[in-house]
Structures are given as structure tokens and as C-alpha cells.
Coordinates of C-alpha atoms in Angstrom, one line a residue:
M1 CA 30.5 38.3 -42.1
G2 CA 29.1 36.6 -45.3
R3 CA 25.4 35.9 -46.1
T4 CA 25.9 32.2 -45.2
D5 CA 27.4 33.1 -41.8
I6 CA 24.6 35.5 -41.1
N7 CA 22.0 32.9 -41.9
R8 CA 23.7 30.4 -39.6
F9 CA 23.8 33.0 -36.9
L10 CA 20.1 33.8 -37.3
L11 CA 19.2 30.1 -37.3
S12 CA 21.2 29.5 -34.2
F13 CA 19.6 32.5 -32.5
L14 CA 16.1 31.4 -33.4
L15 CA 16.8 27.9 -32.1
L16 CA 18.2 29.3 -28.9
C17 CA 15.1 31.5 -28.5
S18 CA 12.7 28.6 -29.1
S19 CA 14.7 26.6 -26.6
L20 CA 14.3 29.3 -24.0
L21 CA 10.6 29.7 -24.8
Y22 CA 10.2 25.9 -24.5
C23 CA 11.9 26.0 -21.0
D24 CA 9.2 28.5 -19.9
D25 CA 6.4 26.1 -20.7
P26 CA 4.5 24.9 -17.6
F27 CA 5.7 21.4 -16.5
W28 CA 2.2 20.0 -17.1
D29 CA 2.2 21.3 -20.7
I30 CA 5.4 19.7 -21.8
D31 CA 5.4 18.1 -25.2
L32 CA 7.1 14.7 -24.5
R33 CA 7.6 14.1 -28.2
H34 CA 10.9 16.0 -27.7
G35 CA 11.9 13.6 -24.9
S36 CA 12.3 14.1 -21.1
R37 CA 13.1 17.5 -19.8
A38 CA 14.2 16.3 -16.4
D39 CA 17.8 17.2 -16.8
E40 CA 17.0 20.7 -18.1
I41 CA 14.6 21.3 -15.2
I42 CA 17.1 20.2 -12.6
R43 CA 19.8 22.6 -14.0
S44 CA 17.4 25.5 -13.5
M45 CA 16.4 24.5 -9.9
T46 CA 17.4 26.4 -6.8
D47 CA 18.7 24.4 -3.8
N48 CA 15.2 24.6 -2.2
E49 CA 13.5 23.4 -5.3
L50 CA 15.9 20.5 -5.7
L51 CA 15.7 19.3 -2.1
G52 CA 12.0 19.8 -1.9
Q53 CA 11.2 17.3 -4.6
V54 CA 12.6 14.3 -2.5
F55 CA 10.2 15.1 0.4
M56 CA 6.8 13.3 0.7
I57 CA 5.2 14.3 4.0
G58 CA 1.9 13.9 5.8
F59 CA -0.3 16.7 7.1
T60 CA -2.9 17.0 9.9
G61 CA -6.0 17.5 7.7
P62 CA -8.7 16.7 7.0
G63 CA -8.4 19.7 4.8
A64 CA -5.3 21.3 3.4
D65 CA -4.0 23.0 6.6
P66 CA -1.7 26.2 6.4
V67 CA 1.4 24.2 7.3
I68 CA 1.2 21.8 4.3
I69 CA 0.3 24.7 2.0
D70 CA 3.4 26.6 3.3
W71 CA 5.6 23.5 2.6
I72 CA 4.2 23.2 -0.9
R73 CA 4.6 26.9 -1.7
N74 CA 7.9 27.6 -0.1
K75 CA 9.8 24.3 0.0
H76 CA 8.4 22.9 -3.3
I77 CA 7.9 19.4 -1.9
G78 CA 7.5 16.6 -4.3
G79 CA 4.6 14.8 -2.7
V80 CA 2.0 14.6 0.1
K81 CA 0.7 11.4 1.8
I82 CA -2.9 10.9 2.7
F83 CA -3.1 8.9 6.0
G84 CA -6.2 7.5 7.8
W85 CA -6.7 10.7 9.7
N86 CA -7.0 12.7 6.5
G87 CA -9.4 10.3 4.8
E88 CA -12.8 10.2 6.5
N89 CA -14.5 13.1 4.8
L90 CA -14.2 12.5 1.1
R91 CA -15.5 15.9 0.0
L92 CA -13.0 17.7 2.2
L93 CA -10.2 15.4 1.0
T94 CA -11.0 16.1 -2.6
E95 CA -11.1 19.8 -2.0
A96 CA -7.7 19.5 -0.3
A97 CA -6.2 17.6 -3.2
G98 CA -7.3 20.3 -5.6
T99 CA -6.0 23.1 -3.3
M100 CA -2.6 21.4 -2.8
Q101 CA -2.2 20.8 -6.6
K102 CA -3.2 24.4 -7.4
T103 CA -0.6 25.7 -4.9
A104 CA 2.1 23.5 -6.5
L105 CA 1.2 24.4 -10.1
A106 CA 1.4 28.1 -9.2
G107 CA 4.8 27.8 -7.7
S108 CA 8.1 28.7 -9.2
T109 CA 8.7 25.2 -10.7
G110 CA 5.1 24.5 -11.6
I111 CA 5.7 20.8 -10.9
P112 CA 2.6 18.9 -9.8
L113 CA 2.5 16.8 -6.6
F114 CA 2.4 13.1 -6.1
I115 CA -0.6 12.8 -3.9
A116 CA -0.3 9.3 -2.4
T117 CA -2.1 7.0 -0.1
D118 CA -2.3 3.3 1.1
Q119 CA -5.4 1.9 -0.6
E120 CA -4.3 -1.7 -1.0
G121 CA -7.8 -3.1 -0.7
G122 CA -9.1 -5.3 2.0
W123 CA -7.5 -4.7 5.4
V124 CA -5.5 -1.6 4.5
R125 CA -7.6 1.3 3.4
H126 CA -6.5 4.7 4.5
V127 CA -9.1 6.6 2.6
K128 CA -12.4 5.5 4.2
G129 CA -15.8 7.2 4.1
A130 CA -17.8 5.6 1.3
T131 CA -14.9 4.0 -0.5
S132 CA -15.1 0.3 -1.3
T133 CA -13.9 -2.3 1.2
T134 CA -12.7 -4.8 -1.3
P135 CA -12.2 -8.5 -0.3
G136 CA -8.4 -8.0 -0.4
N137 CA -5.4 -9.5 -2.0
M138 CA -5.6 -12.9 -0.3
S139 CA -9.2 -13.2 -1.5
I140 CA -7.9 -12.6 -5.0
G141 CA -5.3 -15.3 -4.4
A142 CA -8.1 -17.7 -3.4
T143 CA -9.8 -17.2 -6.8
G144 CA -6.4 -17.3 -8.6
L145 CA -7.9 -15.2 -11.3
P146 CA -5.9 -12.3 -12.9
Y147 CA -9.2 -10.9 -13.9
D148 CA -10.1 -10.3 -10.3
A149 CA -6.8 -8.7 -9.6
Y150 CA -7.2 -6.4 -12.7
R151 CA -10.8 -5.5 -11.8
T152 CA -9.8 -4.8 -8.2
G153 CA -6.9 -2.5 -9.2
K154 CA -9.2 -0.7 -11.7
L155 CA -12.0 -0.3 -9.1
I156 CA -9.7 1.1 -6.4
G157 CA -7.9 3.2 -9.0
S158 CA -11.2 4.7 -10.3
E159 CA -12.1 5.8 -6.7
L160 CA -8.7 7.3 -6.1
R161 CA -8.9 9.2 -9.4
A162 CA -12.2 10.8 -8.4
L163 CA -10.5 12.0 -5.2
G164 CA -7.5 13.5 -7.0
I165 CA -5.1 10.9 -5.6
N166 CA -2.6 10.0 -8.2
M167 CA -0.2 7.5 -6.4
N168 CA -1.1 4.4 -4.5
F169 CA 1.3 2.4 -2.3
A170 CA 0.1 -0.8 -3.7
P171 CA 0.1 -3.6 -4.7
D172 CA 1.6 -5.4 -1.7
V173 CA 3.7 -8.0 -3.4
D174 CA 5.1 -9.7 -0.2
V175 CA 5.2 -13.5 -0.5
Y176 CA 3.5 -14.7 2.7
V177 CA 5.6 -17.6 3.9
N178 CA 5.8 -17.0 7.6
P179 CA 2.6 -17.4 9.6
E180 CA 4.0 -14.9 12.2
A181 CA 4.1 -12.2 9.6
H182 CA 0.8 -10.8 11.1
V183 CA 1.3 -7.3 9.7
I184 CA 1.2 -8.8 6.2
G185 CA -1.2 -11.8 6.3
P186 CA -4.2 -11.1 4.1
R187 CA -2.4 -8.2 2.4
A188 CA -0.4 -10.8 0.5
F189 CA -1.8 -12.5 -2.6
S190 CA -0.3 -15.9 -1.8
S191 CA 2.6 -17.9 -0.3
D192 CA 3.5 -18.8 -3.9
P193 CA 6.0 -16.4 -5.6
M194 CA 4.8 -16.9 -9.1
E195 CA 1.1 -16.6 -8.3
T196 CA 1.9 -13.4 -6.4
A197 CA 3.8 -12.1 -9.4
V198 CA 1.0 -12.8 -11.9
L199 CA -1.7 -11.3 -9.7
S200 CA 0.4 -8.3 -8.9
Q201 CA 0.9 -7.7 -12.7
A202 CA -2.8 -7.7 -13.3
Y203 CA -3.5 -5.5 -10.3
F204 CA -0.9 -3.0 -11.6
H205 CA -2.4 -2.8 -15.1
G206 CA -5.9 -2.3 -13.6
M207 CA -4.7 0.6 -11.6
R208 CA -2.6 2.1 -14.4
S209 CA -5.8 2.1 -16.5
Q210 CA -7.0 4.8 -14.2
G211 CA -3.8 6.8 -14.3
I212 CA -2.7 5.8 -10.9
I213 CA 1.0 5.4 -10.1
C214 CA 1.5 2.0 -8.5
T215 CA 4.2 1.5 -5.9
A216 CA 5.0 -2.1 -5.2
K217 CA 6.1 -2.9 -1.6
H218 CA 7.8 -3.8 0.7
F219 CA 11.2 -4.4 -1.0
P220 CA 12.8 -6.8 -0.7
G221 CA 10.0 -8.7 1.0
H222 CA 8.1 -8.6 4.4
G223 CA 6.5 -12.0 4.0
N224 CA 9.1 -13.9 6.1
A225 CA 9.2 -11.4 9.0
D226 CA 8.0 -12.3 12.4
K227 CA 7.9 -8.7 13.6
D228 CA 6.1 -5.5 12.5
S229 CA 8.6 -2.8 11.3
H230 CA 6.3 -0.1 12.7
G231 CA 7.4 -1.2 16.2
S232 CA 10.8 -2.8 15.7
L233 CA 13.3 -4.0 13.1
P234 CA 12.5 -7.5 11.7
I235 CA 15.7 -9.6 11.2
I236 CA 15.2 -11.9 8.3
R237 CA 18.0 -14.5 7.9
D238 CA 17.5 -15.3 4.2
S239 CA 20.2 -15.4 1.6
L240 CA 20.3 -13.5 -1.6
D241 CA 19.6 -16.7 -3.6
T242 CA 16.6 -17.4 -1.4
I243 CA 15.0 -14.0 -1.9
L244 CA 15.8 -14.0 -5.6
D245 CA 13.9 -17.2 -6.1
R246 CA 11.0 -16.2 -3.8
D247 CA 10.5 -12.6 -2.6
L248 CA 12.0 -10.9 -5.6
V249 CA 10.0 -12.9 -8.2
P250 CA 7.2 -10.3 -8.3
Y251 CA 9.6 -7.4 -8.8
R252 CA 11.4 -9.3 -11.5
M253 CA 8.2 -9.7 -13.4
L254 CA 6.8 -6.2 -12.7
I255 CA 9.8 -4.2 -13.6
P256 CA 9.8 -5.2 -17.3
E257 CA 6.0 -4.3 -17.3
G258 CA 6.8 -0.6 -16.6
L259 CA 6.2 -0.5 -12.9
P260 CA 6.9 3.2 -12.0
A261 CA 7.7 3.0 -8.3
I262 CA 8.9 0.7 -5.5
M263 CA 8.8 1.2 -1.7
T264 CA 11.7 -0.1 0.4
G265 CA 10.9 -1.7 3.7
H266 CA 12.5 -1.4 7.1
L267 CA 13.8 -5.0 7.2
A268 CA 17.2 -6.3 8.0
F269 CA 18.9 -9.1 5.9
P270 CA 22.2 -9.7 7.6
L271 CA 23.2 -12.6 5.4
I272 CA 23.0 -10.3 2.4
T273 CA 24.3 -7.0 3.8
G274 CA 26.6 -8.3 6.5
D275 CA 24.9 -6.3 9.3
N276 CA 21.5 -5.2 10.6
T277 CA 21.1 -2.1 8.4
P278 CA 17.5 -1.9 7.3
A279 CA 16.9 -2.6 3.6
S280 CA 15.6 0.9 3.2
L281 CA 18.9 2.4 4.3
S282 CA 21.2 -0.2 2.6
S283 CA 23.1 0.6 -0.5
V284 CA 23.8 -3.1 -0.9
L285 CA 20.0 -3.9 -1.3
V286 CA 18.7 -0.6 -2.9
T287 CA 21.6 0.3 -5.3
G288 CA 23.2 -3.2 -5.6
V289 CA 20.2 -5.5 -5.8
L290 CA 17.3 -3.3 -6.9
R291 CA 19.1 -0.9 -9.2
E292 CA 22.0 -3.0 -10.6
D293 CA 20.9 -6.7 -10.3
L294 CA 17.2 -6.2 -11.1
G295 CA 17.7 -3.2 -13.4
F296 CA 15.1 -0.9 -11.9
K297 CA 15.7 2.6 -13.2
R298 CA 12.7 4.4 -11.8
L299 CA 11.3 5.8 -8.6
I300 CA 12.2 4.4 -5.2
I301 CA 10.6 5.7 -2.0
T302 CA 11.1 4.7 1.6
D303 CA 8.4 3.5 3.9
D304 CA 7.6 6.0 6.6
L305 CA 10.9 7.0 8.3
R306 CA 9.1 7.5 11.6
M307 CA 8.7 3.8 12.0
N308 CA 10.9 2.3 14.6
G309 CA 12.4 -0.1 12.1
A310 CA 14.1 2.8 10.3
Q311 CA 15.9 3.9 13.4
Y312 CA 17.6 0.7 14.2
N313 CA 20.8 2.1 15.6
G314 CA 19.5 4.8 17.9
E315 CA 19.8 7.4 15.2
G316 CA 17.1 9.9 14.6
V317 CA 14.9 10.5 11.5
P318 CA 17.2 13.2 10.0
Q319 CA 20.1 10.8 9.8
A320 CA 17.9 8.0 8.6
A321 CA 16.7 10.3 5.8
E322 CA 20.2 11.1 4.8
D323 CA 21.2 7.4 4.9
A324 CA 18.1 6.4 2.8
L325 CA 18.9 8.9 0.1
R326 CA 22.6 7.9 0.0
A327 CA 21.5 4.3 -0.3
G328 CA 19.7 5.0 -3.5
N329 CA 16.1 6.0 -2.5
D330 CA 14.7 8.9 -4.4
M331 CA 12.0 10.1 -2.0
I332 CA 11.7 10.0 1.8
L333 CA 8.3 9.5 3.4
I334 CA 7.7 11.1 6.8
S335 CA 4.3 11.0 8.2
Q336 CA 4.3 13.6 11.0
D337 CA 5.0 16.2 12.4
R338 CA 6.0 19.7 11.1
W339 CA 8.8 20.1 13.6
L340 CA 10.3 16.8 12.6
H341 CA 9.9 17.7 8.9
Q342 CA 11.9 20.9 9.6
R343 CA 14.7 19.1 11.4
V344 CA 15.0 16.7 8.5
W345 CA 15.0 19.6 6.1
D346 CA 17.7 21.5 8.0
H347 CA 19.9 18.4 8.2
L348 CA 19.6 17.6 4.5
Y349 CA 20.0 21.2 3.4
S350 CA 23.2 21.4 5.3
R351 CA 24.5 18.2 3.5
L352 CA 23.4 19.6 0.2
K353 CA 25.4 22.8 0.7
Q354 CA 28.5 21.0 2.0
D355 CA 28.8 17.7 0.1
K356 CA 29.0 17.6 -3.7
T357 CA 28.5 13.9 -3.7
F358 CA 25.2 14.3 -1.9
R359 CA 24.2 17.0 -4.3
L360 CA 24.8 14.7 -7.2
R361 CA 22.8 11.9 -5.5
L362 CA 19.9 14.4 -5.1
E363 CA 20.0 15.4 -8.7
E364 CA 19.8 11.7 -9.7
A365 CA 16.9 11.2 -7.3
V366 CA 15.0 14.2 -8.6
K367 CA 15.6 13.0 -12.2
H368 CA 13.8 9.7 -11.3
I369 CA 10.9 11.7 -9.7
L370 CA 10.5 14.1 -12.6
Q371 CA 10.5 11.2 -15.2
V372 CA 7.6 9.5 -13.4
K373 CA 5.8 12.8 -13.1
E374 CA 6.3 13.4 -16.8
E375 CA 4.9 9.9 -17.7
Y376 CA 1.9 10.1 -15.4
L377 CA 1.1 13.8 -14.7
I378 CA 1.3 15.3 -18.2
P379 CA -0.8 13.1 -20.5
D380 CA -4.5 13.8 -21.1
W381 CA -5.4 10.6 -19.1
K382 CA -3.6 11.9 -15.9
V383 CA -5.6 12.1 -12.6
P384 CA -7.2 15.5 -12.6
F385 CA -5.4 18.3 -10.8
N386 CA -8.7 19.8 -9.8
P387 CA -11.0 16.9 -8.9
D388 CA -14.7 17.7 -8.7
P389 CA -16.3 16.8 -5.3
D390 CA -19.7 16.8 -6.9
V391 CA -19.0 13.6 -8.8
L392 CA -18.1 11.6 -5.6
D393 CA -21.6 10.2 -5.0
S394 CA -21.7 8.7 -8.5
A395 CA -18.1 7.5 -8.5
I396 CA -17.8 6.0 -5.0
P397 CA -18.4 3.2 -4.2
A398 CA -17.5 2.0 -7.7
D399 CA -19.0 -1.5 -8.1
E400 CA -20.6 -3.2 -5.1
E401 CA -22.1 -6.0 -7.2
Y402 CA -18.6 -7.0 -8.5
L403 CA -17.3 -7.0 -5.0
F404 CA -19.9 -9.5 -3.9
Q405 CA -19.2 -11.7 -6.9
Q406 CA -15.4 -11.7 -6.3
A407 CA -15.9 -12.4 -2.5
S408 CA -18.2 -15.3 -3.4
R409 CA -15.6 -16.8 -5.8
A410 CA -13.0 -16.6 -3.1
I411 CA -14.9 -18.4 -0.3
T412 CA -12.9 -21.5 0.6
A413 CA -14.2 -24.6 2.3
V414 CA -11.4 -25.5 4.6
A415 CA -13.6 -28.0 6.4
S416 CA -17.0 -29.0 5.2
E417 CA -18.0 -32.1 7.2
S418 CA -21.0 -30.4 8.9
L419 CA -22.0 -27.9 6.2
P420 CA -24.4 -26.3 5.4
V421 CA -25.8 -24.8 8.6
S422 CA -29.6 -25.0 8.5
R423 CA -31.8 -22.0 9.4
D424 CA -33.9 -24.4 11.5
E425 CA -31.1 -24.9 14.0
R426 CA -30.6 -22.9 17.2
I427 CA -27.6 -20.7 16.4
L428 CA -25.2 -18.6 18.4
L429 CA -23.2 -16.0 16.5
T430 CA -20.0 -15.0 18.3
G431 CA -17.1 -12.8 17.4
Q432 CA -15.7 -9.3 17.4
L433 CA -16.8 -7.6 14.2
G434 CA -19.9 -5.7 13.4
G435 CA -20.1 -6.8 9.8
F436 CA -20.1 -10.5 10.9
F437 CA -23.2 -10.0 13.1
K438 CA -25.0 -7.8 10.5
A439 CA -24.6 -10.5 7.8
G440 CA -25.3 -13.3 10.2
R441 CA -28.5 -11.9 11.5
S442 CA -29.7 -11.2 8.0
K443 CA -29.2 -14.8 7.0
Y444 CA -30.2 -16.4 10.4
P445 CA -32.8 -13.9 11.9
G446 CA -33.4 -16.0 14.9
A447 CA -29.8 -16.4 15.9
S448 CA -28.6 -15.2 19.4
V449 CA -25.5 -13.1 19.6
F450 CA -22.5 -12.9 21.9
E451 CA -20.0 -10.2 21.1
Y452 CA -16.7 -9.8 22.9
S453 CA -14.0 -7.1 22.8
Y454 CA -11.6 -6.9 19.9
N455 CA -8.0 -8.0 20.7
P456 CA -5.4 -8.3 17.9
F457 CA -2.9 -10.0 20.3
Y458 CA -2.4 -13.5 21.5
S459 CA -4.6 -13.3 24.5
A460 CA -8.3 -14.0 25.0
P461 CA -10.4 -10.9 26.0
E462 CA -11.8 -11.1 29.5
G463 CA -15.1 -12.9 29.7
A464 CA -15.0 -14.2 26.1
V465 CA -14.4 -17.9 26.8
S466 CA -16.8 -18.1 29.8
G467 CA -19.5 -16.2 27.8
I468 CA -19.4 -18.7 25.0
L469 CA -19.3 -21.7 27.3
A470 CA -22.3 -20.4 29.2
R471 CA -24.4 -20.2 26.1
A472 CA -23.2 -23.3 24.3
A473 CA -25.7 -25.7 25.9
R474 CA -28.7 -23.7 24.7
V475 CA -27.8 -23.9 21.0
D476 CA -27.3 -26.4 18.3
R477 CA -24.5 -24.6 16.4
I478 CA -21.9 -21.9 17.2
V479 CA -20.9 -19.8 14.3
F480 CA -17.5 -18.3 15.3
C481 CA -15.8 -15.4 13.6
L482 CA -12.0 -16.0 13.6
A483 CA -10.2 -12.8 12.8
T484 CA -7.2 -12.2 15.0
P485 CA -4.7 -13.9 17.3
G486 CA -7.0 -12.9 20.2
S487 CA -10.0 -14.7 18.7
F488 CA -7.8 -17.7 17.9
E489 CA -7.0 -17.9 21.6
V490 CA -10.7 -17.7 22.5
L491 CA -11.5 -20.6 20.2
K492 CA -8.7 -22.8 21.4
Q493 CA -9.7 -22.2 25.0
V494 CA -13.3 -22.9 24.4
I495 CA -12.4 -26.3 22.7
Q496 CA -10.0 -27.2 25.5
A497 CA -12.6 -26.4 28.1
D498 CA -15.3 -28.6 26.5
R499 CA -14.3 -31.0 23.7
E500 CA -18.0 -31.8 23.0
I501 CA -18.4 -28.3 21.7
L502 CA -16.3 -29.1 18.6
K503 CA -19.1 -30.8 16.8
K504 CA -21.2 -27.6 17.1
I505 CA -18.7 -25.2 15.8
A506 CA -18.7 -23.6 12.4
V507 CA -15.9 -21.1 11.7
I508 CA -15.9 -18.1 9.4
S509 CA -12.3 -17.0 9.1
V510 CA -11.5 -13.5 7.8
L511 CA -8.1 -11.9 7.2
T512 CA -5.5 -14.6 7.2
P513 CA -6.7 -18.2 7.5
V514 CA -3.4 -19.4 8.8
Y515 CA -4.9 -20.2 12.3
L516 CA -7.1 -22.9 10.8
K517 CA -4.0 -25.0 10.3
E518 CA -4.0 -25.7 14.0
L519 CA -7.7 -26.3 14.2
N520 CA -8.0 -29.3 11.8
E521 CA -10.6 -31.1 14.1
I522 CA -13.2 -28.4 13.4
P523 CA -16.0 -30.0 11.2
A524 CA -17.0 -26.8 9.4
A525 CA -14.7 -23.9 8.5
L526 CA -14.9 -21.3 5.7
A527 CA -12.2 -18.8 4.8
A528 CA -13.6 -15.5 3.6
Y529 CA -10.4 -13.3 3.8
G530 CA -12.1 -9.8 3.6
M531 CA -13.9 -7.8 6.4
G532 CA -16.2 -5.8 4.2
D533 CA -20.0 -6.4 4.0
E534 CA -19.8 -8.3 0.7
S535 CA -17.2 -10.8 2.2
F536 CA -19.4 -11.5 5.2
E537 CA -22.6 -11.8 3.0
A538 CA -20.8 -14.2 0.7
A539 CA -19.5 -16.3 3.7
F540 CA -23.0 -16.6 5.2
A541 CA -24.5 -17.5 1.9
A542 CA -22.0 -20.3 1.5
L543 CA -22.6 -21.4 5.2
A544 CA -26.3 -21.6 4.5
G545 CA -25.7 -23.8 1.4
E546 CA -26.8 -21.2 -1.2
F547 CA -23.7 -22.0 -3.3
I548 CA -20.8 -24.4 -3.2
P549 CA -17.5 -22.5 -2.3
R550 CA -14.8 -23.0 -4.9
G551 CA -12.0 -20.9 -3.6
K552 CA -8.5 -22.4 -3.0
L553 CA -6.5 -21.7 0.1
P554 CA -3.6 -19.5 -1.2
L555 CA -1.2 -20.9 1.5
D556 CA 1.4 -23.6 1.1
K557 CA 0.4 -26.7 2.9
Q558 CA 3.9 -26.8 4.5
M559 CA 3.6 -23.3 5.9
D560 CA 4.3 -23.5 9.6

């Protein structure tokens, strides 16, 4: 062997050694200047490590219980989901996030976890405690200001960051076109696709500024559903052209912006797929429309597979999980319980061992997972793996003054014939929500109160109508909190029983204001959208005439 050959051999050997050393670097210490190492990591994975990455599961909490630690340590799962039952005690939750990440980082792969939750703002807020109750997406739609969407995303993101949560199943980009879509309602920005898209973009960038992985949902769109996919499978008879021009507009604008993740919904589109297969399990919609037509190359995760909408054909969760992965999803979300998690694991592990095509699909899925983790969980600006519980008091809530300002900008005068409501009048406050009475008594200290039981369904709670009618003659004005289908029934029945009461009524509507479309005879009605203290305070300030409400109803006038 000549000197030149020896030199080449030594150079090749040194390059090989450096490559091997580079492979041993911890995942979170990768130098991405050399490009993604996803393929390299996947080649080195055991079957357990490969399969584990596609799992995102819930745990009992509030701390990191032994079961979830076992799944992280021995099954190398890719993510955990924080649900409402985990999120009351913020200190315990923060400690749990640090413990779970520490366990994952100490494992054989050293791959950090996605720690996810649903913190959309407004109505949907799985992590509670002292976290901010923002006025919500529809409130942002009422201001129409991308500034408010950005600031809200940044505010929520800063609180999640302090807790060690690095992924948020938000924004909700559903276009709210069906008034029967009660499960969406105020979670949507608007009934207008372009406005939804613009505000979603701003929200995404605000959250990204805090290192949070945004997950837009519910693909391809829940805004024209008349059922809740938690309980049954909504059938939406829209064509592909219709959803391309409406529901998919936000996705078409977010994808080029670098959106890292999308959640698929348990919704059937038979005019597109040819049957009632849920979108979350449909290769036509996930691979065909989302991957190929829209060009989305990043992470796709299912909505919770325990929801009834995912089990449309009488099949159990294990088969739904397999179908979801084959359809093109990269991660499967399963809330509870550990026995179900194990059944799904056993089913998928068997397929992994027996079916080469399924193995290749898992490798592709894990590549998408690792690429998002490389982008968000390696840089210096990543959400800390070991969050400090001692900073929570200063970090949460993030900005209450801003929330009041945003809520005030959103207040919409749907009817203003008999506004404002004077403090000199005899006033009855009636409704179902504690925040309404707190803010109302603060603004009108002499007001009397009649509270009836909360009912989210289309029926009036027992005694509600008679209780209001019995008190109506003794007051000059009735300030009514309209929040749910149940309260809508109460108000309709009160008016039907005594038409003279109409002139006394002033409505403060929270959540969706869609019910006000049927109550166009009411002389005073304000839409406030949110249910937090700031939203009620802003609504009562407008009711008392302290400012002129400038918000615009973010619903199409033709919506019916």
C-alpha cells in the first residue's frame, strides 16, 4: 500500500470515527448545521423505540405517576398530553413536566418528549390554576386585529413555557359556518375563512415566539358540523371544492409560514371519501389532500382516539390507531387508560413485526416527529426541559391588563336601543355564571340576583323561567347572561310568557353570540364572547356607558 493509499485510509477511518462519535451525541445537543439526523437515529432504533415515538398518551396525575414514568422509560413514547385532571396544581404540574423530561433524556434514545395540552384560550383551557382566561378566539375575531391574535398567542405561550409545556393543540382554525356547531362556537375566530386564516397566522407566530409547537386543528374543518365528535361521528356533506375555498384556507396560509403540526378531526366527508370514514382515519384526506394537495410535510397527530367519532364502524381503539397511522398520521393521541394503552401497543407491535409496509410507514412517521423535535427542542430558545416552579408566581398570570384591554375592544353592541343601563335603575341580574354576578354586583352594587342552574342543552333548567317572571315586576331592568342553549331557552320562554318584559331586558352574551340572531326584538344586547373576569368587567363597563363598544360581530349575516 502506497503513502497516498495509507493517507486515504487514515482519512476515511478518522471520518468514520468522527461520524460514530457524532452519533453518540445526546439528541438535545445535536449541531443542526450538519442537517437533520432523523434518518440516522431511526436506523439505530429498536422496535420498541420506533413504535414508542408515535404514542402520545395521557396520565392520571396530577404528578408524574409511576405508570407514565414506566411508559417513558421502557416504551420510549414520543409525547404526553396534559388534560384538565392534570392541570389544577401548577407547581405539581411543573415538577411533573421536569420529571418526565428527565426520564426521557436519560433513556436509551435521549429523545425529549412533546409535552402537549389544549390551551386555546377562552373556553378551552385544560391547564387551569392561576393561568389566564383569555377572552378567546371569537373575541379576537370581533376586534379583527392580528395584533390581538399575536399578543394572545404570545401570552398563552409564555405561561405554557413557564410550566415546561412545549406543544399546544392550538390555534383552532375551524371556520364557524354552522350555528349548530356548538362544540366549536367561540373557539373559532370567525365565519370568514380569510379572517380566520390571518388571525391564525398571527396567533401561531405569537406562540412560536415562546418556543411553543403550534398544532392547528381540526383538519379538515369542524365548523360545519352539527354534532360533537366526542360523542358521535359528524357527517359533513361538503365537496372538496367547498372545503378548499372555505375550511382549508387557514391551512393553505399557515403551511407556507412553517406550521409544525396539524391535528386531524373525527369527521366524515362522504362526498370526498366516498364513505363515512372519519377524516382522521382516511388516507384520501390525510395523505391525498393534506400531504399531496396542500403539500404539508410535517407532523400530523390525531385527535383523541377514545372519542366515539374515531370508532365509527364498531371497531376498537387498537384498530383505529392502526388505521390512523396507515392513513398518514404520525402520532396517535389516546387519553386514558393504561390498559387501553397496552392493548394498542400490543396490536401495533404485532403489525410492526409482521408487516414491512407498516414498518416503513412508522419510519416515515417517526422521521416527521424527530424533525419537529430537532427544530423546536434543540435550539437555545426551546422550552426548558427542567422548568422552575419557583418562577410561576411571577410568570402566571402573564398580563391581566392586556386581557381587559382586548376584551374591551371586542365588546360588540348587537342592539343598543336602550343602552346604557343607569345605576339609578332597579336591576335584576340573572344567569348561570359566577363571573357574571361578580362583575355585575361590582358595577351595580344595589342589584338583586337570581341565579339558576347551568344547563348546556336545549332545555330550560327547572324554576328558571318562573323565578325570573316572579321578580320582573319589582325591577326596571333585567340584565340577562346568555351563555348556553339552556339559557337561550330560558330567555325565549320568559319573553313568550310576558311580551312586556322585552323592553326591560338587556342581554350580555358570552361564548357564541349566534343565539342573538333569533332575538332581534331585544332592545339592548352586548356580545362579550369570553367567560373570564376581564370579559365580564368589560361587558358591564360598556353596559354602564363607560365606553362605546366598537367590536364587530365575527359571524356572517347569512349564517342560519
